[in-house]
Amino acid sequence: MAAQRILIVEDDLKIAALLAETLRKYHYEVETAKDFDRILEEFEAFDPHMVLLDINLPSYDGYYWCRQLRQKSTCPILFISARSGEMDQVFALENGGDDFITKPFHYEIVLAKIRSHLRRAYGEYAPKQEERSVKAGRIELFLERMELHVKSIVIPLQKKECTIMELLIAQFPKVVTGAIA
């Protein structure tokens, strides 16, 4: 199995570097955010299995970025912050976070929480789901793989193409009108 990818969104370069170094020792593939105005783009480019997210960031706070990431993914998001108030933890969880770790932290606790959330999301404790597909005649669209199967031909699709094909197949044989967001 390929190394699981973790994106670190932390503006304290020393903490980010130490976290990345520790995670790499445990064979995780790690990226640290470089442009704190483009976290969403960095997330989409790296496609991580997990995000470690600070609250205090330069332009927008971690709560904002967590809400943005939740529109794109359900991957685990662990807040790591010097803020230790109860309301900070509540806001982190209410804005889409999965866990909260207070700085300063012990690396063993961070690693245990990372392994726990990854196991629950992707490993032995992850819910087993049947792959979703929609079908019309000899055309079948596999939604998770974003593949269109026409007879024995497999056509890879982009996200927008997959969304359009799903709508067309679901409405078949009716005509579909209107804009697609």
Short mmCIF file of C-alpha atoms in Angstrom, two decimals, residues 71-132:
data_model
loop_
_atom_site.label_atom_id
_atom_site.label_comp_id
_atom_site.label_asym_id
_atom_site.label_seq_id
_atom_site.Cartn_x
_atom_site.Cartn_y
_atom_site.Cartn_z
CA GLN A 71 -16.99 21.12 0.94
CA LYS A 72 -14.44 19.02 -0.97
CA SER A 73 -13.59 16.09 1.30
CA THR A 74 -14.46 14.01 4.32
CA CYS A 75 -10.82 13.18 5.11
CA PRO A 76 -9.94 13.47 8.81
CA ILE A 77 -8.97 16.99 9.93
CA LEU A 78 -7.10 17.29 13.23
CA PHE A 79 -6.72 20.74 14.71
CA ILE A 80 -3.37 21.38 16.36
CA SER A 81 -3.40 24.69 18.19
CA ALA A 82 -1.93 26.65 21.08
CA ARG A 83 -5.48 27.75 21.85
CA SER A 84 -6.69 25.57 24.66
CA GLY A 85 -10.04 27.07 25.57
CA GLU A 86 -13.15 24.95 25.55
CA MET A 87 -14.85 27.20 22.99
CA ASP A 88 -11.87 26.88 20.61
CA GLN A 89 -12.26 23.12 20.75
CA VAL A 90 -16.02 23.40 20.28
CA PHE A 91 -15.57 25.73 17.26
CA ALA A 92 -13.00 23.36 15.77
CA LEU A 93 -15.35 20.39 15.99
CA GLU A 94 -18.45 22.37 14.99
CA ASN A 95 -16.68 23.69 11.89
CA GLY A 96 -15.88 20.19 10.62
CA GLY A 97 -12.80 19.11 12.56
CA ASP A 98 -12.48 15.54 13.79
CA ASP A 99 -10.18 16.07 16.76
CA PHE A 100 -8.25 18.74 18.65
CA ILE A 101 -4.69 18.55 19.97
CA THR A 102 -3.36 21.34 22.18
CA LYS A 103 0.21 22.66 21.81
CA PRO A 104 2.62 21.86 23.23
CA PHE A 105 1.94 18.23 22.45
CA HIS A 106 3.65 14.86 22.78
CA TYR A 107 4.47 13.34 19.42
CA GLU A 108 3.30 9.92 20.63
CA ILE A 109 -0.19 11.32 21.22
CA VAL A 110 -0.24 13.02 17.82
CA LEU A 111 0.89 9.80 16.10
CA ALA A 112 -1.67 7.70 18.00
CA LYS A 113 -4.49 10.07 17.02
CA ILE A 114 -3.32 10.13 13.40
CA ARG A 115 -3.23 6.32 13.23
CA SER A 116 -6.62 6.11 14.94
CA HIS A 117 -8.34 8.50 12.55
CA LEU A 118 -6.70 6.96 9.48
CA ARG A 119 -7.77 3.47 10.62
CA ARG A 120 -11.33 4.68 11.09
CA ALA A 121 -11.44 6.51 7.76
CA TYR A 122 -9.54 4.10 5.51
CA GLY A 123 -8.45 1.00 7.39
CA GLU A 124 -9.84 -1.91 9.30
CA TYR A 125 -12.57 0.14 11.01
CA ALA A 126 -13.69 2.02 7.90
CA PRO A 127 -17.25 1.26 6.83
CA LYS A 128 -17.31 -1.07 3.88
CA GLN A 129 -19.40 0.42 1.11
CA GLU A 130 -20.49 -0.97 -2.17
CA GLU A 131 -19.20 1.04 -5.08
CA ARG A 132 -21.92 3.33 -6.39
#
